[in-house]
XYZ file of C-alpha atoms in Angstrom:
647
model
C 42.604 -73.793 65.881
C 39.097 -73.112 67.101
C 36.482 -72.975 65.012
C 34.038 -69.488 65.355
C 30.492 -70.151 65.379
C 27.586 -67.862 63.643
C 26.277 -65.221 64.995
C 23.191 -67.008 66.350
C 24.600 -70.192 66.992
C 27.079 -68.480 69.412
C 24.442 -67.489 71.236
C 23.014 -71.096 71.697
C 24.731 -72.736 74.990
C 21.157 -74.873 75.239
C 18.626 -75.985 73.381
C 16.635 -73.677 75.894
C 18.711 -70.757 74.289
C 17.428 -72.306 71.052
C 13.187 -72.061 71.863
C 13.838 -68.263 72.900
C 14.296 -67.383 69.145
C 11.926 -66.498 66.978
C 11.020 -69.075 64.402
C 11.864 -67.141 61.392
C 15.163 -67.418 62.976
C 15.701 -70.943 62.642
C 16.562 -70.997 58.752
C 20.000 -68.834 59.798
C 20.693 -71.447 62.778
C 20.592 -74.071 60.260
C 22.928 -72.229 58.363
C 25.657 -71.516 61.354
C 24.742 -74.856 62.548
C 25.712 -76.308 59.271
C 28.680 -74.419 58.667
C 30.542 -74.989 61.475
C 29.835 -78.625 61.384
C 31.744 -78.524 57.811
C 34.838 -76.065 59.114
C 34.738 -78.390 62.501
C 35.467 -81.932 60.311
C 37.251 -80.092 57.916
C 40.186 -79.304 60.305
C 39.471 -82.379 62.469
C 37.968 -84.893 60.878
C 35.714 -87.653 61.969
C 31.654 -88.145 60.399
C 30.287 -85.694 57.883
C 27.586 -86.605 55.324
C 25.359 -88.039 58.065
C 25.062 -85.360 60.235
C 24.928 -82.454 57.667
C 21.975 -84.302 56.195
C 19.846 -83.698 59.599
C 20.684 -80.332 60.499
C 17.219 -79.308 60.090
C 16.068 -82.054 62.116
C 18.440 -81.374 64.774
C 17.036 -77.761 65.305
C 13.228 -78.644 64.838
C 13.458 -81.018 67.170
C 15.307 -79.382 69.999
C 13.108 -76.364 69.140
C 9.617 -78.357 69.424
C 10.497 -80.698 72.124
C 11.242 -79.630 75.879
C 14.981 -81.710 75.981
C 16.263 -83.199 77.789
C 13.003 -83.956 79.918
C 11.744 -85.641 76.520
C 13.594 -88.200 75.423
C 15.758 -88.288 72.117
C 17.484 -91.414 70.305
C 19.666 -90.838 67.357
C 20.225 -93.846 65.580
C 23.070 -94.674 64.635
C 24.901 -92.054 66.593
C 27.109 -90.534 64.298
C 24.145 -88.422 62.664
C 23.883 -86.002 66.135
C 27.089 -83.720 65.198
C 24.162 -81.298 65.290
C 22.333 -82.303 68.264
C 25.575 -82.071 70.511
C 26.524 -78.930 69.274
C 22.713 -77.425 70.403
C 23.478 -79.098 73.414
C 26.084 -77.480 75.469
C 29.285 -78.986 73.549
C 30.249 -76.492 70.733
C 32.972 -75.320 72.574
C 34.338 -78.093 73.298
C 33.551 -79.873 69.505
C 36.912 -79.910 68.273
C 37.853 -82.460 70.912
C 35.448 -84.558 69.069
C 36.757 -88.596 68.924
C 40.197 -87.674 70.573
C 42.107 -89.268 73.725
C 40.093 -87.668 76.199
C 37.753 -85.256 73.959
C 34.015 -85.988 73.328
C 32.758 -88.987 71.904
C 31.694 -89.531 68.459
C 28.704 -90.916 69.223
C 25.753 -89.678 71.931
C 26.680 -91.225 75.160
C 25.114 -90.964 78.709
C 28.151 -90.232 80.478
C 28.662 -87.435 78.214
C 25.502 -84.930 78.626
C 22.061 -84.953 79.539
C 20.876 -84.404 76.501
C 22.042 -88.142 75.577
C 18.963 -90.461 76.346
C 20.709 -93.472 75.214
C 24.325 -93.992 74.066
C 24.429 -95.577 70.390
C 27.215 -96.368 68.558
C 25.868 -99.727 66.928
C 22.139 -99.530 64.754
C 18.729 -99.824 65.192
C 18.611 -99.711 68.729
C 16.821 -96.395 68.678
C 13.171 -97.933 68.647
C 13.530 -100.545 71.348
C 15.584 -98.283 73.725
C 13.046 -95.244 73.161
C 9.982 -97.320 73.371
C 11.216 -98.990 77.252
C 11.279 -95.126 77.835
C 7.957 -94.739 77.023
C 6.893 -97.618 79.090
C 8.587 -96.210 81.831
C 6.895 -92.860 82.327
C 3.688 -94.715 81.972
C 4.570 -96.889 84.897
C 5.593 -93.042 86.550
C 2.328 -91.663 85.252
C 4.085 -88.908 83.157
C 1.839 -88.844 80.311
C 3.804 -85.528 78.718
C 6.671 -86.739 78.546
C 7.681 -87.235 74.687
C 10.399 -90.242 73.317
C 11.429 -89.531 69.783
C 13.634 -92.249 67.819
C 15.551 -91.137 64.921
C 16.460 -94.133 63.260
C 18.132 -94.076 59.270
C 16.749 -95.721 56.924
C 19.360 -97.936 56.905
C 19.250 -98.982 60.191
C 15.475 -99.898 59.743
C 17.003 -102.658 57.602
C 18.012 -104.783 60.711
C 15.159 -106.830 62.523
C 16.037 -105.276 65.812
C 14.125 -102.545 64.167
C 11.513 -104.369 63.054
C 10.746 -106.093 66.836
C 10.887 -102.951 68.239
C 7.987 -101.694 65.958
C 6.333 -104.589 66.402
C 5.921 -104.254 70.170
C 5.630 -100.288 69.760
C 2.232 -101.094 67.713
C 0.543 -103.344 70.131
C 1.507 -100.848 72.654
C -0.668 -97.391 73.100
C 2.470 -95.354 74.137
C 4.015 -92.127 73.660
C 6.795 -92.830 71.369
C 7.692 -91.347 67.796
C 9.613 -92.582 65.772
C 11.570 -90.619 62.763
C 12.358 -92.293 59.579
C 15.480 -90.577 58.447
C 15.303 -91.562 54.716
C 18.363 -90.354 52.128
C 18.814 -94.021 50.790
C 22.151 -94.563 52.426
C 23.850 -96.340 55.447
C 27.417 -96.119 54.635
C 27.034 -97.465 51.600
C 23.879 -97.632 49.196
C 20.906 -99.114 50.744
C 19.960 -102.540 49.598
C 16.863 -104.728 49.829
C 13.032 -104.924 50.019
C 12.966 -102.634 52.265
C 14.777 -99.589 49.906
C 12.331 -100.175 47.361
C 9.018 -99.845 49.464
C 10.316 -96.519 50.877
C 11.331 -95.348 46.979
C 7.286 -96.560 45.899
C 5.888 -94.505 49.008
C 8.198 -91.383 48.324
C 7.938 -91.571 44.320
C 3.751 -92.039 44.378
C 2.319 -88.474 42.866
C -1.101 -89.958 43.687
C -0.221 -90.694 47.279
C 1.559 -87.889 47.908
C -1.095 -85.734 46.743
C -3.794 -87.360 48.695
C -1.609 -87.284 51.828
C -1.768 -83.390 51.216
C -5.264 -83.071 51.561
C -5.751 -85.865 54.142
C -3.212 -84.080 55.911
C -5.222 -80.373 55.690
C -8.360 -82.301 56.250
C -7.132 -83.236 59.814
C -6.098 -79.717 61.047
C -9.512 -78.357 59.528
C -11.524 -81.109 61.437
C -9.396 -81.110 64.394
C -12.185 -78.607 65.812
C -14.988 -81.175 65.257
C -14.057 -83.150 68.084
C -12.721 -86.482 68.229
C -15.140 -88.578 66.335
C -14.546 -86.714 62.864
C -10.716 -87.091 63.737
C -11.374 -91.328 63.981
C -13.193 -91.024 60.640
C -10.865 -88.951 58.907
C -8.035 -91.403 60.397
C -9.666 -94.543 58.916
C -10.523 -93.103 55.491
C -6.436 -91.637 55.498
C -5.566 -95.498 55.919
C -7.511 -97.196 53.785
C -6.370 -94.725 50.937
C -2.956 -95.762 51.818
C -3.707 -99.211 51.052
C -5.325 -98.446 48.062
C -2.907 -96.170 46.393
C -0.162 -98.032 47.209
C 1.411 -100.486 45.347
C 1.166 -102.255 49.083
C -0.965 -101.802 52.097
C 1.493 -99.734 54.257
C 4.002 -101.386 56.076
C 3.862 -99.378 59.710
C 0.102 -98.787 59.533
C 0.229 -102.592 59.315
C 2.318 -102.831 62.320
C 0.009 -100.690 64.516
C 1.744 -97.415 63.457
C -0.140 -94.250 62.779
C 2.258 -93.022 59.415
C 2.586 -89.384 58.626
C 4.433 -88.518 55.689
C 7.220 -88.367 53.431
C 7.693 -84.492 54.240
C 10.550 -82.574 53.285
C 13.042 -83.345 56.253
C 15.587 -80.007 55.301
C 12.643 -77.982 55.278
C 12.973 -76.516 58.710
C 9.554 -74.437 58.716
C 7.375 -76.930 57.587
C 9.207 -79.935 59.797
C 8.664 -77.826 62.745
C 4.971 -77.277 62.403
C 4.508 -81.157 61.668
C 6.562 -81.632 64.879
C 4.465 -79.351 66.932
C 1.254 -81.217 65.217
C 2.381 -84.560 66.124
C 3.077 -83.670 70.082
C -1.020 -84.024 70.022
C -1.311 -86.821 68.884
C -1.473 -89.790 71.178
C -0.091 -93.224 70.787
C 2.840 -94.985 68.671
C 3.382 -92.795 65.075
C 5.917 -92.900 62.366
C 7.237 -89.754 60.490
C 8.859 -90.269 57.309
C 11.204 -87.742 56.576
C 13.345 -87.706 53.281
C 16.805 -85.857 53.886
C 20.166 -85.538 51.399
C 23.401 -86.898 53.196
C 25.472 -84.704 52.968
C 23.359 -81.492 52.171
C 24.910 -78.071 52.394
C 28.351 -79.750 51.160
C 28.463 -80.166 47.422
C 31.070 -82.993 47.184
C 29.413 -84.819 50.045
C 26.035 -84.639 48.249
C 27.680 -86.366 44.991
C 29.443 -88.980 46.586
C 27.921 -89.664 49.656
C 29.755 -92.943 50.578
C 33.396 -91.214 49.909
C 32.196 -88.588 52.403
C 30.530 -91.044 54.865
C 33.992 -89.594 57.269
C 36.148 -88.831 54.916
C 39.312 -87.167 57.362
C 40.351 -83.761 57.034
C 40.137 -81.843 53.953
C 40.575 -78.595 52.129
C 36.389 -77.440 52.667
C 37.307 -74.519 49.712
C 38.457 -77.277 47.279
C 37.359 -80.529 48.540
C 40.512 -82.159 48.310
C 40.553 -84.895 51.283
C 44.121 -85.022 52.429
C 46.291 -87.924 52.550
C 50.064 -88.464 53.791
C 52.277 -88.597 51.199
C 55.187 -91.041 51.610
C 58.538 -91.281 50.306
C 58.714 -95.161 50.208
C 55.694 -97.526 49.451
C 53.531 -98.509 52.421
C 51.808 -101.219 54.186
C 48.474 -101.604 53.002
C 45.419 -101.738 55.050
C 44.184 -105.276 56.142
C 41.036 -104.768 54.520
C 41.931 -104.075 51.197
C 44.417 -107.100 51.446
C 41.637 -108.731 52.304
C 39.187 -107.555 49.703
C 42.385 -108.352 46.724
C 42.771 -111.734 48.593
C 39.290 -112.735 48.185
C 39.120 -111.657 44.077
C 42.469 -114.064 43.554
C 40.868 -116.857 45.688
C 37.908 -116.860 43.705
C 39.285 -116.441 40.247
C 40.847 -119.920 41.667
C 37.920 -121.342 43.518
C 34.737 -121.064 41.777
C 32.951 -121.678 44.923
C 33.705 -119.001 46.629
C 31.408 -116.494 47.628
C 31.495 -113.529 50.185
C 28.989 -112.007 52.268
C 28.946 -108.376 54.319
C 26.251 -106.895 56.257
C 26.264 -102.988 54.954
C 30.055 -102.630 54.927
C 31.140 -103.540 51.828
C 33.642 -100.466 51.277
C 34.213 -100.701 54.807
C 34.821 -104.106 54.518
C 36.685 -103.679 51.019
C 33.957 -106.838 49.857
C 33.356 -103.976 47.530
C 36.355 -104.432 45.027
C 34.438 -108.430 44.791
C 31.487 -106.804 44.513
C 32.610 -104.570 42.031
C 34.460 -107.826 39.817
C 31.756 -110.807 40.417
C 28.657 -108.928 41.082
C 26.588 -112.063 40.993
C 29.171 -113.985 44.349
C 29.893 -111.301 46.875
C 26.213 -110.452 49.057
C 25.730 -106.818 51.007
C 22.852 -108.222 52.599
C 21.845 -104.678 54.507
C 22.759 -103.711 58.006
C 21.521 -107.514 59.114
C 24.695 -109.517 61.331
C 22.386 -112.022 62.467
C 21.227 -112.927 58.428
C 24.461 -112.608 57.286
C 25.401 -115.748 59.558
C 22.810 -117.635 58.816
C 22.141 -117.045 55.220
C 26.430 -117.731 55.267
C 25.206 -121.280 56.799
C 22.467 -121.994 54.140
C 24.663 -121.426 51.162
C 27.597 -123.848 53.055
C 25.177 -126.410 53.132
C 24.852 -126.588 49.614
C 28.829 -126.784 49.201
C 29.527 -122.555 48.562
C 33.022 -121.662 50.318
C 31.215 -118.873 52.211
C 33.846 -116.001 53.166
C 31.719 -113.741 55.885
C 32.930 -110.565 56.718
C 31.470 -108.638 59.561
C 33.692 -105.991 61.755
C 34.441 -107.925 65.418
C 31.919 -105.613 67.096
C 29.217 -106.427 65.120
C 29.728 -109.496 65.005
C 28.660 -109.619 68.877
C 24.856 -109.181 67.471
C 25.072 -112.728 65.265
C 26.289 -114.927 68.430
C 23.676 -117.204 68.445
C 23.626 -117.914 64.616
C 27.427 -117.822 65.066
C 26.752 -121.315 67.705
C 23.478 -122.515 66.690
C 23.247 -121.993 62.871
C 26.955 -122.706 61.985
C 28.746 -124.329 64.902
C 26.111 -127.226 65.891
C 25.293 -127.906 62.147
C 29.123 -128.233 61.568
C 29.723 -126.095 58.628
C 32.743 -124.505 57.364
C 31.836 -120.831 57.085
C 34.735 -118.307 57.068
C 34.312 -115.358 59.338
C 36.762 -112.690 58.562
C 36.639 -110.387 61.618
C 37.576 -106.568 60.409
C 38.259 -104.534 63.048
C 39.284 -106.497 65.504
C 41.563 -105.001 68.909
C 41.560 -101.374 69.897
C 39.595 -99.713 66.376
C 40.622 -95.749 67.755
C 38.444 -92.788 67.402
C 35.090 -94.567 67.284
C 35.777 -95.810 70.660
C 34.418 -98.458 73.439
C 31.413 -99.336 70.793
C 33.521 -100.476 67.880
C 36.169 -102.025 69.766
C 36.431 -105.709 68.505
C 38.148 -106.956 72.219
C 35.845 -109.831 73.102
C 35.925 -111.912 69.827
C 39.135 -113.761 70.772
C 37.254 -114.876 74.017
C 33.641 -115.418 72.578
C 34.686 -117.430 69.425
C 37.544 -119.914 71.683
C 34.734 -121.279 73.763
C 32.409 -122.795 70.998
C 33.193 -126.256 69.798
C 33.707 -126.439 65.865
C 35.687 -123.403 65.818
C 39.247 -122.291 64.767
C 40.411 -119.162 65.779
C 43.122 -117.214 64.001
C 44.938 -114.410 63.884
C 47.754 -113.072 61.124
C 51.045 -111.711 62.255
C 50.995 -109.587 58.671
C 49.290 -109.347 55.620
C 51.415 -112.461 53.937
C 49.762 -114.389 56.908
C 46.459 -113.056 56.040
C 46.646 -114.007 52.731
C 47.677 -117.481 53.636
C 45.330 -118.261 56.215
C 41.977 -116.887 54.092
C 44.039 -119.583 51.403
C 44.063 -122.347 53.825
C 40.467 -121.925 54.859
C 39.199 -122.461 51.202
C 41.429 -125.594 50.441
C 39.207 -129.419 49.911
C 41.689 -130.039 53.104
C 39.446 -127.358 55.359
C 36.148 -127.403 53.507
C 35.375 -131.136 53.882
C 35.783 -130.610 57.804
C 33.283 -130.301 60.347
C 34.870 -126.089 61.847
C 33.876 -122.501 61.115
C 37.223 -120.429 60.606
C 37.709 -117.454 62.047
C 40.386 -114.895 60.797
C 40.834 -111.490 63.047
C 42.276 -108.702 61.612
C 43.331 -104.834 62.783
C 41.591 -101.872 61.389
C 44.319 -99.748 59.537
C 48.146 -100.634 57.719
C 50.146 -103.539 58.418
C 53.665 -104.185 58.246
C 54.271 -105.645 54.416
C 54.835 -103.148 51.228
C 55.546 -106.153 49.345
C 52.217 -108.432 50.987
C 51.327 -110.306 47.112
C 53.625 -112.887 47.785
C 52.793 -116.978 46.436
C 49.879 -118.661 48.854
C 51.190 -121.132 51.494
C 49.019 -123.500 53.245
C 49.093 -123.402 56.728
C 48.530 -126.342 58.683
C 45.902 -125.668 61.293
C 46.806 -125.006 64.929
C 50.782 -124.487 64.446
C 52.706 -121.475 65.477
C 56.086 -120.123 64.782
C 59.121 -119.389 66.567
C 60.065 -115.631 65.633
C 63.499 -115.478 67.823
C 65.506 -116.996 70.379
C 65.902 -116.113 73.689
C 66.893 -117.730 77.087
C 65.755 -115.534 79.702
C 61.859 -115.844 79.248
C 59.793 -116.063 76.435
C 56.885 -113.815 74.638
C 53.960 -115.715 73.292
C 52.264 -113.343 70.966
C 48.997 -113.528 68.895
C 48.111 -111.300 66.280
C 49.986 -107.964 64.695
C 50.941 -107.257 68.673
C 53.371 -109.341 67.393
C 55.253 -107.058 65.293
C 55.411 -104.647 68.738
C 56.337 -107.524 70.504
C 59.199 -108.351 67.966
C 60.554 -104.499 68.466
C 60.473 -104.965 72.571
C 62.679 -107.637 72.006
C 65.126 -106.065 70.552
C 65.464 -103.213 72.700
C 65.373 -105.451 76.030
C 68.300 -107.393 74.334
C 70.206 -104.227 74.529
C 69.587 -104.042 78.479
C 70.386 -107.117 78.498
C 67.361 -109.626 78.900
C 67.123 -111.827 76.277
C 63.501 -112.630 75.314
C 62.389 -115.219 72.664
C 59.005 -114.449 70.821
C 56.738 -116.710 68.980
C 53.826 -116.076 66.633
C 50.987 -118.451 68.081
C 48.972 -117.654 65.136
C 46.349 -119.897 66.495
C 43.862 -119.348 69.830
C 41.719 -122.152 69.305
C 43.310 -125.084 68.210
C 46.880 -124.518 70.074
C 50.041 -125.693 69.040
C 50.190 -127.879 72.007
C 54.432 -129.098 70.494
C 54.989 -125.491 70.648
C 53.708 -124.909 74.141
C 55.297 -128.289 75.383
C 58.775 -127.083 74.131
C 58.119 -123.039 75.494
C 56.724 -124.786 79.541
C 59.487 -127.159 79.241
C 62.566 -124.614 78.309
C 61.252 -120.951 80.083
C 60.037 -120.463 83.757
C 58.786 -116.924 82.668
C 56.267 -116.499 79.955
C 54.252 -113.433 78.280
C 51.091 -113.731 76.529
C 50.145 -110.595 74.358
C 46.479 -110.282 72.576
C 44.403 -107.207 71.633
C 41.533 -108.886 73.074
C 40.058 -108.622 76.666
C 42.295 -111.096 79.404
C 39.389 -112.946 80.397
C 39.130 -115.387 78.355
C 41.764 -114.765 75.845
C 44.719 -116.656 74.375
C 46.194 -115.744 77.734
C 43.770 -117.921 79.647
C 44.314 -120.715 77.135
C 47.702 -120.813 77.741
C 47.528 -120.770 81.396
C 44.999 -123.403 81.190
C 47.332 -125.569 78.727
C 50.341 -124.715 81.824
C 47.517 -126.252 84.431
C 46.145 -129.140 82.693
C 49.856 -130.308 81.859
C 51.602 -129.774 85.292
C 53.629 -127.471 84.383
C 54.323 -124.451 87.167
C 55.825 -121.544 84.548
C 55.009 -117.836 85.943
C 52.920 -116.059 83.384
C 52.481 -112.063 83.227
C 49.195 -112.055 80.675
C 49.055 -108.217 78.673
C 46.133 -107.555 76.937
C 42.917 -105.733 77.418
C 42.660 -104.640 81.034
C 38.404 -105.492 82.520
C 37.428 -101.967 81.605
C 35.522 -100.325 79.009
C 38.444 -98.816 77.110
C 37.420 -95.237 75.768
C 38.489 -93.511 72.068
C 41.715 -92.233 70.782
C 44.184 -92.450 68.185
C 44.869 -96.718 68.800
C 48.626 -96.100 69.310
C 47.060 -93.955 72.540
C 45.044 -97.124 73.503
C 47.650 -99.369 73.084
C 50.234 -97.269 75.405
C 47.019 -96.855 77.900
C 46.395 -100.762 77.846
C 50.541 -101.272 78.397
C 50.237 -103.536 74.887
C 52.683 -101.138 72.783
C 56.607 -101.391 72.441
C 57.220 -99.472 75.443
C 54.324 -100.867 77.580
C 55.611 -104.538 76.806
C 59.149 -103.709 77.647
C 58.188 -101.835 80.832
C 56.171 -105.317 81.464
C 58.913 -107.414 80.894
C 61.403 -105.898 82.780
C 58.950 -105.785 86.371
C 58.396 -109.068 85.509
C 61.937 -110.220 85.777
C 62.230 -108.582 88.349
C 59.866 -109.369 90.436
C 58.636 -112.737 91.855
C 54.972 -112.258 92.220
C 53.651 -109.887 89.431
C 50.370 -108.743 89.388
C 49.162 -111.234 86.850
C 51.033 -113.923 87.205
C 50.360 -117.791 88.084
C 52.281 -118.877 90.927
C 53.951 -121.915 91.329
């Protein structure tokens, strides 16, 4: 079912197509624009309230600006629904986030129009601001860079460096405050408050009215009135804030809050900003979810809420005859309530995911012990660290990706000081439809190399449950290791996952089944794929045992003695990338103890694995039922597969 654009917006193959009309025009565009955004996600789902919020914006600014000469950044990526329909894609939108459609977020590869791929936050600045730099060096002095960074991105201090070298600098960048008070969740922090005292000041706001008129009306007096009206505009800033203002502080020229849905007045600020040199920050205040009236009441719900009825707002949901598997994250987020109702010490920390995360339903029962500490990975880990030196059982829950950012406090701040801090990885393996910049592949491989650190993964949600429960005990917490606990995004396996808490003993796997022909070594829910293989080869007629390793980093070294000593053939499995991997610790283990097994490692091939439903991924990555069996059986067959270890 394709999805017929407005009248105008049909029209628009480029934003070229866009500057011909007339500006009185724009209001419908917005309109159409909006529209088919909502019938678009609607029918195919994917983001919703983000990108509805900035319609306006995306039409002012590919109407004002000469794109894809100057330089756009949306930040974080799934707010430019709008600009990629304006940019040559709307007829090819409803392959949005599918195996082989358009990405959900701007990406290079994708379109011109895409200055800078961004699927993770606050990059915008940074990214746009090397831009800037650059046509300097090429003497293009024209040439605009706009960032268009949410206000919840501008929480993270990527953000805040990139401002800080943008104000020292005299170049041509812009960047746009997208303000509506919302990542996915609420905003939280310092940060939300200044922004609410700037946009709530009637004196201010007044003031920057006629300030504002003053500066057109003088513009004619030459340059010197425009420097005096410019220093009396800051100083009254300082003055009628509550604070002196933030970016003026940081070497930003500040223009606003303006109405950022207001497409006739955003477009003649736009035009009046293109004269002005130098770094400059325009504060725009938008609704998430505008246009949409369930998406404007509860904005987090409709963050990407799936497909739904548009007419009634119903989001719909399978309906199953038989009780399912529940997600790993709500396990987890149930998991960490019980613990704590046990444990008084426990505590749990999320940077800006806390539904995402399900930290929420903590949040939600001991306000004062589970931290959203803003879209902030590397703070998370270290303020994680600080409370585990005063004793707190610290549960830290970041998605796998993002976890990438907080490396260093991961090693430096947790690792060297030896504290116990319990990273629970959402996310982790092949994520789906947000694609190569949310898939959690590397952690596996990132996490087994740093001394002090236990790596884990749960076969199901009972095993979840049990290893979050071993990581709390006096037994753990006295040690000198971070824990880390990697989980899927989406169901498990378990209907019945509440089941009594078992301690399990660090660094010991599990036999799942016997075999005698060659064995599968699995880690993580592959396992449960792994465990289906098996039974299928055993009706061709290979018999394959399988064990759970459970454990990357320590491994059961009994286990792996008994597996080298009883199978010439071995499989590794892992939703993480080869190098590196539990794979590579295994055939390491095989080396160091002269043994001379072949090994056939499956995991993630050393490409950049694009988006699609994850069962897609998994078949293209050869780590599903069918791709395991079809491994297995060229393996036996075959001497010298492609990824074995010779004798």
């Amino acid at each position: 079912m394709l999805i017929t654009p407005g009248k105008l917006l049909a029209k628009i193959n480029s934003p070229e197509d866009l500057r011909k009309l007339d500006s009185s025009q724009l209001t419908q565009v917005c309109t159409e624009l909006r529209q088919f955004i909502i019938d678009n996600v609607s029918v195919y789902g994917g983001h919703f309230g983000a990108s509805l919020g900035v319609v306006e914006l995306s039409v002012a600014l590919h109407y004002v600006f000469n794109t894809p000469d100057d330089q756009l950044v949306w930040d974080v990526g799934h707010q430019a629904y709008g600009h990629k329909i304006l940019t040559g894609r709307r007829d090819n939108f409803h392959s949005n986030r599918t195996y082989g459609g358009l990405s959900g977020f701007p990406k290079r590869k994708e379109s011109i129009y895409d200055a800078f791929g961004v699927g993770h936050s606050s990059t915008s600045i940074s990214s746009a601001l090397g831009m800037a730099v650059a046509s300097a060096l090429e003497q293009n002095y024209q040439r605009q860079h706009i960032a268009i960074i949410g206000d919840g991105a501008m929480t993270a201090g990527m953000a805040f460096e990139g401002m800080n070298h943008a104000g020292a600098t005299d170049s041509n960048l812009l960047i746009i405050l997208n303000d509506n008070c919302m990542a996915i969740d609420p905003n939280v922090g310092a940060l939300k408050e200044y922004l609410t005292d700037i946009t709530t000041s009637q004196t201010y706001n007044k003031f920057r009215d006629e300030v504002w008129n003053l500066l057109g009306k003088m513009s004619n007096f030459g340059k010197s009135a425009q420097e005096i009206v410019s220093k009396v505009e800051a100083v009254m800033k300082t003055a009628i804030l509550r604070q002196s203002n933030l970016f003026e502080s940081l070497g930003l020229r500040y223009f606003g809050p303006i109405d950022g849905n207001d497409i006739s007045h955003l477009t003649e600020v736009l035009k009046d900003l293109k004269s002005i040199p130098g770094p400059k920050l325009l504060h725009c205040l938008t609704l998430k979810g505008k246009g949409y009236g369930p998406a404007e009441k509860d904005q987090t719900k409709w963050h990407a809420p799936g497909v739904f009825d548009k007419i009634t707002g119903e989001i719909k949901k399978k309906i199953y005859d038989t009780p399912q598997a529940p997600k790993f994250q709500d396990v987890f987020g149930h998991t960490i309530v019980e613990l704590a109702k046990q444990n008084p010490k426990i505590v749990g920390v999320t940077p800006a995911m806390p539904s995402g995360s399900s930290l929420n339903i903590m949040m939600d029962a001991m306000p004062d012990r589970a931290f959203d500490v803003g879209i902030a990975e590397q703070h998370a880990v270290t303020f994680s660290a600080g409370m585990a030196t005063r004793g707190e059982v610290v549960f830290c829950n970041i998605y796998s990706t993002f976890m990438q950012r907080a490396y260093d406090q991961v090693i430096h701040d947790v690792c060297i000081q030896e504290l116990p801090v319990i990273f629970c990885l959402d996310r982790a393996g092949l994520v789906g439809a947000d694609g190569p910049t949310h898939h959690g592949v590397y952690d596996i491989a990132y996490m087994r190399c740093i001394p002090n650190m236990v790596v884990a993964s749960p076969l199901n949600e009972q095993e979840l449950r049990n290893m979050m429960y071993s990581a709390q005990l006096d037994s753990f917490q006295s040690g000198t290791q971070a824990f880390t606990i990697r989980y899927p995004r989406g169901a498990g396996v378990m209907s019945q996952w509440e089941t009594p808490f078992e301690e399990i003993k660090i660094g010991t796997g599990k036999k799942i089944r016997d075999g005698k022909d060659l064995a599968i070594l699995s880690f993580g829910p592959l396992g449960n794929y792994a465990n289906a293989a098996c039974e299928k080869l055993e009706k061709d007629g290979i018999s394959a045992a399988l064990y759970d390793m459970r454990f990357a980093k320590p491994l059961d070294k009994a286990l792996l003695h008994e597996i080298f000593a009883n199978f010439e053939r071995i499989v590794t499995l892992e939703d993480g990338c080869l190098q590196g991997g539990i794979g590579s610790a295994i055939a390491e283990f095989m080396i160091d103890n002269g043994y001379n097994s072949r090994i056939k490692r499956l995991g993630i091939p050393d490409t950049i694995v694009e988006h699609g439903e994850p069962l897609e991924l998994y078949h293209e990555c050869g780590i599903d039922t069918e791709g395991i069996m079809t491994a297995v059986i060229e393996f036996m067959s075959s001497v010298n597969s492609f990824n074995s270890v010779p004798h």
